[in-house]
Each structure stands twice: as structure tokens, then as C-alpha cells.
């Protein structure tokens, strides 16, 4: 299969594998049998690259026979794009291999796609493997069956017909090759236009910060590669550059993909990345961060590649234990392409895996697509310590050696004293606010300064969650990753004691949010005040503060574009004791997925209604609950009643 001698050194085997992979990978070779051939090549390489497997395989082959060197075997032909693949020419009966041998020499695969070492299988195929025998004993060996051996008793007309067929294929193939590689000089329509080679696409720089540009929530049109199948999905994912060796389950039923992937032990998202992309983070949230990036990369690359794939049911398992599920997501196609509006859509045919990982960091709407399964993770997300905050920032490529974190009753103070150009430093300031407010819903007040907390600072900016939500996570993301942080930070006060933080709603109009009354709401209109229900547990999660409160909020999308109603950007809960609570992103997600057997609501079309279900974790003695709604310069306080 790999076209190397049985005594070939590992470097020769690896070189042959890389050359054949480039030639037969389905991304480059559009012939019908490319995926099957690539699967054979991967299976052969998995045996020969491992010393113990190769030794076992060699022991199963005949040891006392050798054959004279066979005539050189022609290189397997690959039909050019858009052409018809013809049958290969006949091979002599004494050829070392045959098409049957290629298939039978592969290790057996179980239902999950893993190769299994079965002595009986090897024993049954040993005689069909490539062997070396001396000229004296060659006549004693039974010739290997050859699918293309020419008939012994009818050499005449059949031989000439075969030669004529080969010549015809050569002429037609030469024509298509000329049309393909010479840029279609005859201007025919026989050769389909091929997509350009994968090239990273830079995120476009927007001319202004607000308002954000409009975007599409539909999947981009990918070049069709045939109906989705379990074999195509497995061949695409199970390669050294992506998830080879980490696929535990790949099932496809009615265009719904059941996929289980083991996380990488070294923190990498895909095998082909040289190093992990999680900085130096090392806390209880590492698996959550790695899972989010992995889920994001899998979701958008698979939906972009297979146009008829409807839903992905994804399970990610612990790096050391396939049985321990750490993250789940159920993602219909309609919800996949739901980026913040400043990003636009991502085209799977023009992006590298590094592009997906970078986009996953920048687009925190990934929180809507799945969630962790462990209570300790939700506890850390809702009640972080300073190490969690430091590690979260480190995962965004901020050097932890330049960070000081102080947490007290007044809020969180971040000392960031890296020596960088002003524009880059201010972009990092914006990243800090964006990263911490979107990861930890319990944080309410954050100050960032260019010195150690508690000492005089040359530059300092502060925000509370109400002010952060007033600006909006989309504007924060756009400023942070377009290196235009100064424009946004100039709108913030300098310290946590600023009067602007004490009353962040200055200039905000209190309005009713019922139909035909509210004319000032920018994006969302609450149709009716919500009702609340109380639970001691949501799905598999136990309450941290004492009780869960589920609030149902009917909304109407008043904007001109489809959008997510990002819960923490619009809603919070207050009680009569003066305490404020943010929606729990993980408990909300699992309530919808596990209790009601539904996936989270996707992007909402203009003018459409939806009913949000917000889950808050509050103390048992909380009373007089009010739902706080803020949309830019409009604010409402709605009493909610128990159901």
C-alpha cells in the first residue's frame, strides 16, 4: 500500500506516507476512490510506523520464501479534477500485489474507526502481502491472485481491445490534464472550476466602531464534495493534522452526526498545531476552554464542508479517560453561523484550523453552543478566585508575569504593566474587560491600571457590569480585536469610586416595555413581564447560593438583523435586599437541553418573537425579585411573580 520495501527504514516509510497522503487526500484528489485509498494509506502507516506492530506484522508473513525482484510497479493513476477515472492497465500474474491484496492487508476496523490487531485476520491475508522469495522457491509459491490478470487462453482480441482502451484513456486523460493545468486554453465547460487553495483570511477592518456591520447567519455555500457519509466524515477528521487517534465515536443517522472526541493531553485543539493555544493557564477551567475551542473548530469546519449535514451531537471526553464526558453540545445547522455581527461569517473552504481557533476566542457566543458537565466548573465560573482570573487572561495570550490581580469587596483590580505600544496596550485593556465579563457572570466591578494595584497609576480605567452592558459585548469585541481600544476606553471612568459607576444609568430613560408603549428600545422589546419558578437543581447541577430561579421572558427582535439576545448583556436580577445576580450561562443552557430536550434558541430574525428562559442562582432568603432590562439608553425594572 505504501509502495516501500519490507526492509525500508522508518524515514522512508514516513516520506512515502506523506507523498501518498498529499496525492490521495480527498481535499486534493476528487476521484471517487480517493477517500477509500486514503483510508488504506492511513491504516498501513498506522501499522508500519509502530515498531511493535510492524514486528508482529512481519512475523505473520512467510519467513522461508523469497522471490526475485518484481518488475517496477507503475504509479497509481489519479484522475484529474472533473475527468472520468478509467480502469488501470492489466498487471502480470506474478505481480507482488493486487487490488484484493490492498484491501485485505488492512487491519480490521471496529465500528468506531479504530484499527484492531487480529491474528486471524493477519493470518488470512499474509499470503496476499508483499513478500520476497528466492528464484529457487518462487515456483513453489502459489501466485498471488491478480484482479487484472490477462486470460491465459484468449490472448488475441481481448489483448488488443485492452490496449486500445488504455490508449483511449491516455488521450482523454491528456486532454483533461491540459485543460486543467493550462487554465482551460480551449475555453470548454468540461472542467469544473476548482476552489482556491486554503489560505488564511484576515478579519476585515471595520471603518467605524458603532454601529456594527450587518452579517449573515446562514452557512456559506461550500463546494459540494458529495452526500455526507460516515466514511467521508471519518476520513476527514481521522488524519494526523486533525483528530487522528482521538475519535471515539463517529455515527451518522439521517444526516445527524453523533461525534465523540477525546481532548488532547497537551492542550492542543488539533494535532497539527505545534503548541497548545491556551497560554500558561492551568486551573479547573482548562478543560472548559479547550472544549470550547475544540467544539467551535469541529462545528464550523464540518458544517462548512458538508452542506447536507443537519445536526452535530458532540461529546468531548477527558484526555486520559474516554468514559468521562466533560463537555456536551447539540448544534443544529441553523444555529451554527451566529457570530457577533462585527465578524461576519467564516468560509470553511478558505480558512485554516488556526483561523477557527482564533475566531473561537474572539466570539464568546460559543457559550450558547454547549457546556461542561461538572458542578465544580460551574462553581468556578460563578465564583472565581484570583488564580482563575489570572489563568483566564493568560489563555488570551496575556503574559501572566505582567499581571497582578487583587480581589476585595470593592471589586477586582488588574495591574497590567507590560511595555507595549499604546494602541496594543489599550487593545489588551479592552480584552481584559471583555474576557472577564463574558466568562465570569458574577463579576460586577473591574478596574485595569498600568501599575501594581494599590499604587498610583499613570493610566487607569474602570467599569461595572451595567456600564459594560450599556456599551455592549459586540462593541467590546470589535474594539479589542481591531486594535481600537482607545476609542472605547475613553468612554470609561478612571476608578471604581467614580460617580459614573455609582450611577451608570445616567442619561438612560426609564420606559415601559409593553407593546405599543415603548418606542425607545433599540434591539429587544419585552412583550410581557415574566414569571418565575424555583428549583433546587437544574439538570445535573446543584445550586451554589441556595436556589435556582427560572424567569421566562417573551422578547421581540426590533433590529434590522438576525441576532442573539445575549443574556448577560440585557438582563440581571435584583432582590429587595439590594443584591444583584447575573444569568448563569451553564445552568441556563442545561435547563433547556436536558429538562426540555431542546437546544438553545438560535439567532432571531428581525421582527420575530422568542421566549427566553433565564436561570439565576440566588440565596434562599431573596425576596421582592425584579428583572432589570437595559438596552443601550433604555432601562426597565419589572417585578416578577412566582408561578
Coordinates of C-alpha atoms in Angstrom, one line a residue:
X1 CA 0.0 0.0 0.0
X2 CA 2.8 2.4 0.9
X3 CA 5.0 1.2 -2.1
X4 CA 8.1 0.6 0.0
X5 CA 10.3 -2.4 0.6
X6 CA 9.7 -4.6 3.6
X7 CA 13.2 -3.6 4.9
X8 CA 12.6 0.1 4.4
X9 CA 13.7 2.4 7.3
X10 CA 11.1 4.5 9.2
X11 CA 12.2 7.7 7.4
X12 CA 11.5 6.1 4.0
X13 CA 8.1 4.9 5.2
X14 CA 7.2 8.3 6.5
X15 CA 8.3 10.0 3.3
X16 CA 6.2 7.7 1.2
X17 CA 3.2 8.2 3.5
X18 CA 3.5 12.0 3.2
X19 CA 3.8 11.8 -0.5
X20 CA 0.9 9.5 -1.0
X21 CA -1.2 11.5 1.5
X22 CA -0.7 14.7 -0.5
X23 CA -1.6 12.8 -3.7
X24 CA -4.8 11.0 -2.5
X25 CA -6.2 13.2 0.3
X26 CA -9.8 13.9 -0.6
X27 CA -9.2 17.6 -0.2
X28 CA -6.8 17.5 -3.2
X29 CA -7.9 14.4 -5.1
X30 CA -11.5 14.5 -6.3
X31 CA -11.5 11.0 -7.8
X32 CA -14.3 8.7 -6.4
X33 CA -11.9 6.2 -4.8
X34 CA -9.7 8.9 -3.2
X35 CA -11.3 8.5 0.3
X36 CA -11.0 4.7 0.2
X37 CA -7.4 4.9 -0.9
X38 CA -6.6 7.5 1.8
X39 CA -8.1 5.2 4.4
X40 CA -5.9 2.3 3.2
X41 CA -2.8 4.5 3.3
X42 CA -3.6 5.7 6.9
X43 CA -4.2 2.1 8.0
X44 CA -0.9 0.9 6.5
X45 CA 1.0 3.7 8.0
X46 CA -0.5 3.1 11.5
X47 CA 0.9 -0.4 11.3
X48 CA 4.3 0.3 9.9
X49 CA 5.2 3.4 11.9
X50 CA 4.9 1.5 15.2
X51 CA 7.8 -0.8 15.8
X52 CA 5.9 -3.4 17.7
X53 CA 3.0 -3.6 15.2
X54 CA 5.5 -3.8 12.3
X55 CA 7.3 -6.6 14.0
X56 CA 4.1 -8.5 14.6
X57 CA 3.1 -8.0 11.1
X58 CA 6.4 -9.2 9.7
X59 CA 6.2 -12.3 11.9
X60 CA 2.9 -13.3 10.3
X61 CA 4.4 -13.3 6.9
X62 CA 6.2 -16.3 5.3
X63 CA 9.8 -16.4 6.6
X64 CA 11.3 -19.1 4.3
X65 CA 10.5 -17.8 0.9
X66 CA 11.9 -15.1 -1.2
X67 CA 11.2 -14.0 -4.8
X68 CA 13.2 -12.4 -7.5
X69 CA 12.7 -8.7 -7.6
X70 CA 9.5 -7.9 -9.4
X71 CA 9.2 -5.6 -12.4
X72 CA 8.7 -2.0 -11.4
X73 CA 5.1 -1.3 -10.4
X74 CA 3.5 1.7 -12.2
X75 CA 2.5 4.6 -10.1
X76 CA -1.3 4.6 -9.3
X77 CA -3.0 7.0 -11.6
X78 CA -5.2 9.8 -10.3
X79 CA -7.9 11.2 -12.5
X80 CA -7.7 15.0 -12.9
X81 CA -10.4 17.1 -11.5
X82 CA -13.6 16.8 -13.5
X83 CA -12.5 13.8 -15.6
X84 CA -13.6 10.2 -15.7
X85 CA -11.4 7.7 -13.9
X86 CA -10.6 4.7 -16.1
X87 CA -9.6 1.2 -15.1
X88 CA -5.8 0.7 -14.7
X89 CA -3.9 -1.4 -17.2
X90 CA -3.5 -5.1 -16.6
X91 CA -0.7 -6.4 -14.4
X92 CA 1.3 -9.5 -14.9
X93 CA 0.2 -12.6 -12.9
X94 CA 3.5 -12.5 -11.0
X95 CA 2.9 -9.0 -9.7
X96 CA 3.7 -8.6 -6.0
X97 CA 0.3 -7.1 -5.1
X98 CA -3.2 -6.9 -6.4
X99 CA -6.3 -4.8 -5.7
X100 CA -7.6 -7.6 -3.5
X101 CA -4.3 -7.6 -1.5
X102 CA -4.6 -3.9 -1.0
X103 CA -7.9 -4.3 0.7
X104 CA -7.2 -7.5 2.6
X105 CA -3.9 -6.3 4.0
X106 CA -5.6 -3.5 6.0
X107 CA -6.1 -4.1 9.7
X108 CA -9.7 -4.6 10.6
X109 CA -11.6 -1.6 11.8
X110 CA -14.2 -1.6 14.5
X111 CA -17.4 0.5 14.4
X112 CA -15.6 3.4 15.9
X113 CA -13.0 3.5 13.2
X114 CA -10.1 2.2 15.3
X115 CA -7.8 -0.4 13.8
X116 CA -7.7 -3.7 15.7
X117 CA -4.9 -6.2 15.7
X118 CA -6.5 -9.6 15.0
X119 CA -4.1 -12.5 14.4
X120 CA -6.6 -14.5 12.4
X121 CA -7.1 -11.6 10.0
X122 CA -3.4 -11.2 9.5
X123 CA -3.0 -14.9 9.1
X124 CA -5.7 -14.9 6.4
X125 CA -4.0 -12.1 4.5
X126 CA -0.4 -13.0 5.0
X127 CA -0.2 -14.9 1.7
X128 CA -1.5 -11.8 -0.1
X129 CA 1.1 -9.4 1.3
X130 CA 4.1 -8.3 -0.5
X131 CA 6.8 -11.0 0.0
X132 CA 10.4 -11.6 -1.0
X133 CA 11.3 -15.1 -2.2
X134 CA 14.4 -16.6 -3.9
X135 CA 14.2 -17.6 -7.5
X136 CA 14.5 -21.3 -6.5
X137 CA 11.5 -21.3 -4.3
X138 CA 9.4 -18.9 -6.3
X139 CA 7.9 -21.7 -8.4
X140 CA 6.7 -23.5 -5.2
X141 CA 4.7 -20.4 -4.1
X142 CA 1.1 -20.1 -5.3
X143 CA 1.0 -16.9 -7.4
X144 CA -1.0 -14.1 -5.7
X145 CA -4.4 -13.6 -7.2
X146 CA -4.5 -10.7 -9.6
X147 CA -7.7 -8.9 -10.3
X148 CA -6.4 -7.6 -13.6
X149 CA -4.5 -10.8 -14.8
X150 CA -5.0 -11.4 -18.5
X151 CA -6.7 -14.6 -19.7
X152 CA -4.4 -17.4 -20.5
X153 CA -6.2 -19.0 -23.4
X154 CA -7.6 -15.9 -25.2
X155 CA -4.7 -13.6 -25.8
X156 CA -5.8 -12.3 -29.1
X157 CA -8.7 -9.9 -29.5
X158 CA -9.1 -9.2 -25.8
X159 CA -5.5 -8.0 -25.5
X160 CA -5.9 -5.6 -28.5
X161 CA -9.2 -4.3 -27.0
X162 CA -7.4 -3.7 -23.7
X163 CA -4.5 -1.9 -25.4
X164 CA -7.0 0.2 -27.4
X165 CA -8.9 1.1 -24.2
X166 CA -5.6 2.2 -22.5
X167 CA -4.7 4.4 -25.4
X168 CA -8.1 6.0 -25.4
X169 CA -8.0 6.7 -21.7
X170 CA -4.5 8.2 -22.2
X171 CA -5.7 10.5 -24.9
X172 CA -8.8 11.6 -23.0
X173 CA -6.8 12.0 -19.7
X174 CA -4.1 14.0 -21.5
X175 CA -6.8 16.3 -22.8
X176 CA -8.3 16.9 -19.4
X177 CA -4.9 17.4 -17.8
X178 CA -4.1 20.1 -20.4
X179 CA -7.4 21.8 -19.8
X180 CA -6.9 21.7 -16.0
X181 CA -3.2 22.7 -15.7
X182 CA -3.1 25.2 -18.7
X183 CA -6.1 27.1 -17.4
X184 CA -8.6 25.8 -20.0
X185 CA -7.0 27.2 -23.1
X186 CA -9.8 25.9 -25.3
X187 CA -12.5 27.6 -23.1
X188 CA -14.5 24.4 -22.8
X189 CA -17.0 23.7 -20.0
X190 CA -15.8 20.2 -19.4
X191 CA -13.6 21.0 -16.4
X192 CA -15.4 22.4 -13.3
X193 CA -13.9 25.4 -11.7
X194 CA -12.0 24.4 -8.6
X195 CA -11.9 26.3 -5.3
X196 CA -8.6 28.1 -4.5
X197 CA -6.2 26.5 -2.1
X198 CA -6.8 27.1 1.6
X199 CA -5.5 30.5 2.6
X200 CA -6.0 32.3 5.9
X201 CA -8.5 35.1 5.6
X202 CA -7.8 38.2 7.6
X203 CA -10.6 39.7 9.6
X204 CA -11.7 42.8 7.8
X205 CA -11.1 46.1 9.5
X206 CA -14.4 48.0 10.0
X207 CA -14.5 51.7 9.2
X208 CA -16.2 52.6 12.5
X209 CA -17.0 51.1 15.8
X210 CA -20.7 51.7 16.0
X211 CA -23.0 50.5 14.6
X212 CA -21.6 47.1 13.8
X213 CA -21.8 45.9 10.2
X214 CA -24.7 43.6 9.2
X215 CA -23.9 39.9 8.9
X216 CA -25.3 36.7 7.6
X217 CA -26.5 33.9 9.9
X218 CA -26.6 31.3 7.1
X219 CA -23.9 28.8 6.4
X220 CA -21.7 29.9 3.4
X221 CA -22.0 27.9 0.2
X222 CA -19.3 25.3 0.3
X223 CA -18.0 23.4 -2.7
X224 CA -20.0 20.1 -2.8
X225 CA -18.0 17.0 -2.2
X226 CA -20.8 14.5 -2.3
X227 CA -23.5 13.5 0.1
X228 CA -22.3 13.4 3.7
X229 CA -21.4 9.9 4.9
X230 CA -19.8 8.4 8.0
X231 CA -16.9 7.3 5.8
X232 CA -16.3 10.8 4.5
X233 CA -16.5 12.4 7.9
X234 CA -14.2 9.8 9.4
X235 CA -11.7 10.2 6.6
X236 CA -11.7 14.0 7.0
X237 CA -11.3 14.0 10.8
X238 CA -9.1 11.0 11.3
X239 CA -5.8 12.3 9.9
X240 CA -2.5 13.4 11.5
X241 CA -3.4 17.1 11.1
X242 CA -6.8 17.0 12.8
X243 CA -8.0 14.3 15.3
X244 CA -6.3 11.1 14.4
X245 CA -6.3 8.7 17.4
X246 CA -8.8 10.8 19.3
X247 CA -12.1 9.8 17.6
X248 CA -14.1 7.5 19.9
X249 CA -17.4 7.5 18.0
X250 CA -18.5 8.6 14.5
X251 CA -22.1 7.7 13.7
X252 CA -24.4 9.2 11.1
X253 CA -28.1 8.7 11.0
X254 CA -30.5 10.8 8.9
X255 CA -27.8 13.5 8.4
X256 CA -27.4 13.8 12.2
X257 CA -23.8 13.2 13.3
X258 CA -23.1 11.6 16.6
X259 CA -19.5 12.5 17.4
X260 CA -17.3 11.7 20.4
X261 CA -13.8 13.1 20.5
X262 CA -11.1 12.8 23.2
X263 CA -9.4 16.0 24.2
X264 CA -5.6 16.3 23.6
X265 CA -3.4 15.7 26.6
X266 CA -1.1 18.5 25.7
X267 CA -3.9 21.1 25.4
X268 CA -3.8 21.3 21.6
X269 CA -7.0 21.7 19.7
X270 CA -6.0 19.8 16.6
X271 CA -3.0 17.5 16.2
X272 CA -1.4 19.7 13.5
X273 CA -0.8 22.7 15.8
X274 CA 2.7 22.9 17.1
X275 CA 1.8 24.1 20.5
X276 CA -1.3 24.5 22.7
X277 CA -3.1 27.8 22.3
X278 CA -4.2 28.2 25.9
X279 CA -1.2 30.2 27.1
X280 CA 0.0 29.1 30.5
X281 CA -3.4 28.6 32.0
X282 CA -3.6 25.7 34.5
X283 CA -6.7 25.6 36.6
X284 CA -10.1 23.9 36.8
X285 CA -11.3 25.7 33.7
X286 CA -8.6 24.5 31.4
X287 CA -10.8 21.6 30.1
X288 CA -13.7 24.0 29.5
X289 CA -11.5 26.4 27.5
X290 CA -10.0 23.6 25.4
X291 CA -13.5 22.1 24.9
X292 CA -15.0 25.4 23.7
X293 CA -12.2 25.9 21.1
X294 CA -12.5 22.2 20.0
X295 CA -16.3 22.4 19.7
X296 CA -16.1 25.6 17.8
X297 CA -13.5 24.2 15.3
X298 CA -15.4 21.0 14.8
X299 CA -18.7 22.7 14.3
X300 CA -17.8 25.3 11.8
X301 CA -15.4 23.1 9.7
X302 CA -17.9 20.2 9.5
X303 CA -20.9 22.4 8.6
X304 CA -18.9 24.3 6.1
X305 CA -17.6 21.1 4.5
X306 CA -20.8 19.0 4.3
X307 CA -23.7 21.0 3.1
X308 CA -26.3 18.4 3.8
X309 CA -25.2 17.8 7.5
X310 CA -28.1 18.9 9.7
X311 CA -27.1 18.5 13.3
X312 CA -24.0 17.6 15.3
X313 CA -24.4 15.9 18.7
X314 CA -21.0 16.4 20.2
X315 CA -19.4 14.8 23.3
X316 CA -15.9 15.6 24.4
X317 CA -14.2 13.3 26.8
X318 CA -11.3 13.7 29.2
X319 CA -7.8 13.5 27.7
X320 CA -7.0 10.5 29.9
X321 CA -10.4 8.7 30.1
X322 CA -12.8 8.2 27.2
X323 CA -15.6 7.3 29.6
X324 CA -15.5 10.7 31.3
X325 CA -17.5 13.2 29.3
X326 CA -16.5 16.8 30.2
X327 CA -18.5 18.8 27.6
X328 CA -21.6 18.3 25.5
X329 CA -23.2 20.3 22.7
X330 CA -26.2 19.7 20.4
X331 CA -25.8 22.1 17.5
X332 CA -28.3 22.3 14.6
X333 CA -27.0 23.9 11.4
X334 CA -29.4 26.8 11.8
X335 CA -27.6 27.9 15.0
X336 CA -24.0 27.4 13.8
X337 CA -23.3 30.5 11.9
X338 CA -24.2 33.0 14.6
X339 CA -21.1 35.2 15.0
X340 CA -21.2 38.6 16.6
X341 CA -22.1 41.0 13.8
X342 CA -18.7 42.6 13.6
X343 CA -17.1 39.4 12.5
X344 CA -19.3 38.2 9.6
X345 CA -19.4 34.6 8.5
X346 CA -16.4 32.2 8.2
X347 CA -16.0 30.3 5.0
X348 CA -14.8 26.7 5.8
X349 CA -13.2 26.5 2.3
X350 CA -10.8 29.4 2.8
X351 CA -9.8 29.1 6.5
X352 CA -7.1 27.1 8.3
X353 CA -7.6 25.4 11.6
X354 CA -5.7 28.2 13.3
X355 CA -8.2 30.7 12.0
X356 CA -11.0 28.8 13.6
X357 CA -9.3 28.7 17.0
X358 CA -8.6 32.4 16.8
X359 CA -12.2 33.1 15.9
X360 CA -13.4 30.9 18.8
X361 CA -11.5 33.1 21.3
X362 CA -12.9 36.3 19.9
X363 CA -16.5 35.1 19.6
X364 CA -17.8 34.4 23.1
X365 CA -21.2 33.4 21.7
X366 CA -19.7 30.0 21.7
X367 CA -21.2 29.8 25.2
X368 CA -24.6 29.2 23.6
X369 CA -23.4 26.1 21.8
X370 CA -22.6 23.8 24.6
X371 CA -21.4 23.5 28.2
X372 CA -19.4 21.5 30.7
X373 CA -20.9 18.6 32.7
X374 CA -19.2 19.1 36.1
X375 CA -20.5 21.0 39.0
X376 CA -17.0 22.2 40.0
X377 CA -16.6 24.0 36.7
X378 CA -19.9 25.9 37.1
X379 CA -18.9 26.8 40.6
X380 CA -15.6 28.3 39.4
X381 CA -17.3 30.2 36.6
X382 CA -19.8 31.7 39.0
X383 CA -17.4 32.2 42.0
X384 CA -13.8 32.6 40.6
X385 CA -10.7 33.3 42.7
X386 CA -7.8 35.5 41.6
X387 CA -6.0 32.5 40.1
X388 CA -9.0 31.7 37.9
X389 CA -8.9 35.3 36.7
X390 CA -5.2 35.3 36.1
X391 CA -5.4 32.0 34.2
X392 CA -8.3 33.2 32.1
X393 CA -6.3 36.2 31.0
X394 CA -3.2 34.0 30.3
X395 CA -5.4 31.9 28.0
X396 CA -5.9 35.1 25.9
X397 CA -2.1 35.4 25.3
X398 CA -1.6 38.0 28.1
X399 CA 1.7 37.3 29.9
X400 CA 0.8 36.3 33.5
X401 CA 4.2 37.7 34.5
X402 CA 2.9 41.2 33.7
X403 CA -0.4 40.8 35.6
X404 CA -1.4 41.4 39.3
X405 CA -4.9 40.5 40.4
X406 CA -6.5 41.9 43.6
X407 CA -10.0 40.9 44.7
X408 CA -11.8 42.6 47.6
X409 CA -15.3 43.8 48.5
X410 CA -14.8 46.8 46.2
X411 CA -14.3 44.7 43.1
X412 CA -11.5 43.3 41.0
X413 CA -8.3 45.3 40.3
X414 CA -6.0 44.2 37.5
X415 CA -2.5 45.6 37.3
X416 CA -1.1 45.3 33.8
X417 CA 2.3 46.7 33.3
X418 CA 3.6 45.2 30.0
X419 CA 5.8 47.5 28.0
X420 CA 4.0 47.7 24.7
X421 CA 2.9 50.4 22.2
X422 CA -0.1 52.4 23.4
X423 CA -2.5 51.1 20.8
X424 CA -1.6 47.4 21.6
X425 CA -1.8 48.1 25.3
X426 CA -5.2 49.7 25.1
X427 CA -6.4 46.8 23.0
X428 CA -5.2 44.5 25.8
X429 CA -7.2 46.6 28.3
X430 CA -10.3 46.0 26.2
X431 CA -9.5 42.3 26.0
X432 CA -9.3 42.1 29.8
X433 CA -12.8 43.7 30.3
X434 CA -14.2 41.5 27.5
X435 CA -12.6 38.3 28.7
X436 CA -13.6 38.6 32.4
X437 CA -17.1 39.9 32.0
X438 CA -18.1 37.3 29.4
X439 CA -16.5 34.4 31.2
X440 CA -17.5 35.2 34.8
X441 CA -21.1 36.3 35.2
X442 CA -20.6 37.0 38.9
X443 CA -18.0 39.8 38.4
X444 CA -19.6 43.2 38.8
X445 CA -16.8 45.8 39.1
X446 CA -13.4 45.7 37.3
X447 CA -10.5 48.2 37.2
X448 CA -7.5 47.9 35.0
X449 CA -4.4 50.1 35.5
X450 CA -0.8 50.2 34.3
X451 CA 0.8 49.6 37.7
X452 CA 0.5 47.3 40.8
X453 CA -2.9 47.6 42.4
X454 CA -2.9 50.0 45.3
X455 CA -0.3 52.3 43.9
X456 CA -0.6 55.4 41.8
X457 CA -1.2 54.6 38.1
X458 CA -0.5 56.7 35.0
X459 CA -3.4 55.2 33.2
X460 CA -6.4 53.5 34.7
X461 CA -9.9 52.6 33.5
X462 CA -12.8 51.1 35.4
X463 CA -16.2 49.6 34.6
X464 CA -19.0 47.8 36.3
X465 CA -21.3 45.3 34.5
X466 CA -24.1 47.7 33.9
X467 CA -21.7 50.1 32.1
X468 CA -20.2 47.1 30.2
X469 CA -23.6 46.0 29.1
X470 CA -24.6 49.6 28.2
X471 CA -21.7 49.6 25.7
X472 CA -22.4 46.1 24.6
X473 CA -20.3 42.9 24.1
X474 CA -20.2 43.4 20.3
X475 CA -18.6 46.8 20.6
X476 CA -16.1 45.5 23.2
X477 CA -15.1 42.6 20.9
X478 CA -14.8 44.8 17.9
X479 CA -12.6 47.3 19.8
X480 CA -10.4 44.6 21.5
X481 CA -9.6 42.7 18.3
X482 CA -9.5 45.5 15.8
X483 CA -6.8 47.3 17.9
X484 CA -9.1 50.3 18.5
X485 CA -9.4 50.1 22.3
X486 CA -8.7 53.8 22.9
X487 CA -12.0 54.8 21.2
X488 CA -13.9 52.6 23.7
X489 CA -11.8 53.1 26.8
X490 CA -12.1 56.9 26.6
X491 CA -15.8 56.4 27.5
X492 CA -14.9 54.7 30.8
X493 CA -14.2 56.4 34.2
X494 CA -10.7 56.1 35.8
X495 CA -11.5 54.4 39.2
X496 CA -14.1 52.2 40.9
X497 CA -15.1 55.2 43.0
X498 CA -16.2 57.2 40.0
X499 CA -19.7 58.7 40.3
X500 CA -20.4 57.3 36.8
X501 CA -20.1 53.8 38.2
X502 CA -22.3 54.6 41.2
X503 CA -25.0 55.7 38.7
X504 CA -24.1 54.0 35.4
X505 CA -27.6 54.7 34.1
X506 CA -27.2 58.5 33.9
X507 CA -28.9 59.6 30.7
X508 CA -30.8 56.3 30.5
X509 CA -34.5 56.6 30.1
X510 CA -36.8 54.5 32.3
X511 CA -39.5 53.1 30.0
X512 CA -42.3 50.6 29.9
X513 CA -41.6 47.7 27.7
X514 CA -45.1 46.5 26.8
X515 CA -46.5 46.6 23.3
X516 CA -47.4 49.9 21.6
X517 CA -45.8 51.9 24.5
X518 CA -42.1 51.5 24.2
X519 CA -40.5 53.4 21.3
X520 CA -37.0 53.8 22.7
X521 CA -35.8 50.2 22.9
X522 CA -33.0 49.7 20.3
X523 CA -32.9 45.9 19.8
X524 CA -35.3 44.0 22.0
X525 CA -38.8 44.6 23.4
X526 CA -40.2 42.6 26.3
X527 CA -43.7 41.6 25.3
X528 CA -45.0 40.9 28.8
X529 CA -43.4 40.7 32.2
X530 CA -42.1 37.3 33.1
X531 CA -43.0 34.7 35.7
X532 CA -40.5 32.8 37.8
X533 CA -40.2 29.2 39.1
X534 CA -37.8 28.0 41.8
X535 CA -35.8 24.8 41.7
X536 CA -33.2 23.2 44.0
X537 CA -31.4 21.7 41.0
X538 CA -31.1 22.3 37.3
X539 CA -30.2 19.2 35.3
X540 CA -27.1 17.7 36.9
X541 CA -26.1 21.0 38.7
X542 CA -26.8 21.7 42.3
X543 CA -27.4 25.3 43.4
X544 CA -24.4 27.2 44.8
X545 CA -26.2 30.1 46.6
X546 CA -29.4 28.2 47.7
X547 CA -32.0 28.0 44.9
X548 CA -32.3 28.4 41.1
X549 CA -34.9 30.9 39.8
X550 CA -36.1 30.4 36.2
X551 CA -37.5 33.5 34.6
X552 CA -39.5 33.3 31.3
X553 CA -39.1 36.5 29.2
X554 CA -41.0 36.9 25.9
X555 CA -39.0 39.1 23.5
X556 CA -39.4 40.6 20.1
X557 CA -36.4 41.4 17.9
X558 CA -36.7 45.1 16.8
X559 CA -33.4 45.4 15.0
X560 CA -32.8 45.0 11.3
X561 CA -30.6 42.0 11.5
X562 CA -30.8 38.5 13.0
X563 CA -29.1 38.4 16.4
X564 CA -28.6 36.6 19.6
X565 CA -30.3 38.0 22.7
X566 CA -27.1 37.7 24.8
X567 CA -28.5 37.2 28.3
X568 CA -25.8 38.9 30.3
X569 CA -25.8 42.0 28.0
X570 CA -29.5 42.7 28.6
X571 CA -30.7 41.1 31.9
X572 CA -29.9 40.9 35.6
X573 CA -32.0 40.1 38.7
X574 CA -32.3 42.2 41.8
X575 CA -34.0 41.5 45.1
X576 CA -35.4 43.5 48.0
X577 CA -32.1 43.1 49.9
X578 CA -30.3 45.2 47.3
X579 CA -28.4 42.2 45.8
X580 CA -27.9 41.7 42.0
X581 CA -27.5 38.5 40.1
X582 CA -26.4 37.6 36.5
X583 CA -27.9 34.8 34.5
X584 CA -26.0 31.5 35.0
X585 CA -24.9 30.7 31.4
X586 CA -24.2 27.0 32.1
X587 CA -27.3 26.3 34.2
X588 CA -29.5 28.1 31.6
X589 CA -28.1 26.0 28.8
X590 CA -28.5 22.7 30.6
X591 CA -32.0 23.5 31.7
X592 CA -33.1 24.0 28.1
X593 CA -31.1 21.0 26.8
X594 CA -31.7 18.4 29.5
X595 CA -35.0 19.2 31.0
X596 CA -37.0 20.3 28.0
X597 CA -34.9 18.2 25.5
X598 CA -34.4 21.3 23.3
X599 CA -31.4 23.2 22.1
X600 CA -30.9 26.8 22.9
X601 CA -32.7 29.3 20.7
X602 CA -30.6 30.4 17.7
X603 CA -30.3 33.8 16.2
X604 CA -33.6 35.6 16.0
X605 CA -34.8 37.0 12.7
X606 CA -35.9 40.7 12.5
X607 CA -39.4 41.2 13.8
X608 CA -39.6 37.7 15.3
X609 CA -40.6 36.7 18.8
X610 CA -39.0 34.2 21.2
X611 CA -39.3 33.2 24.8
X612 CA -36.0 33.3 26.7
X613 CA -35.6 31.2 29.8
X614 CA -33.0 32.8 32.2
X615 CA -31.7 30.8 35.1
X616 CA -30.4 32.7 38.2
X617 CA -28.7 31.2 41.3
X618 CA -29.8 33.2 44.3
X619 CA -30.0 32.9 48.1
X620 CA -33.0 31.2 49.8
X621 CA -33.9 34.5 51.6
X622 CA -34.1 36.6 48.4
X623 CA -37.5 38.3 48.1
X624 CA -39.1 41.1 46.1
X625 CA -37.5 39.9 42.8
X626 CA -37.2 42.4 39.9
X627 CA -35.9 41.7 36.4
X628 CA -33.7 44.5 35.2
X629 CA -33.6 45.1 31.5
X630 CA -31.2 47.5 29.8
X631 CA -30.8 48.1 26.1
X632 CA -28.4 50.9 25.2
X633 CA -30.1 54.1 26.5
X634 CA -33.3 52.4 27.6
X635 CA -33.9 50.7 31.0
X636 CA -36.8 49.0 32.7
X637 CA -37.4 47.4 36.1
X638 CA -40.0 44.6 36.0
X639 CA -41.4 42.9 39.1
X640 CA -41.8 39.1 38.5
X641 CA -44.2 36.8 40.2
X642 CA -43.9 33.2 41.3
X643 CA -45.7 30.7 39.1

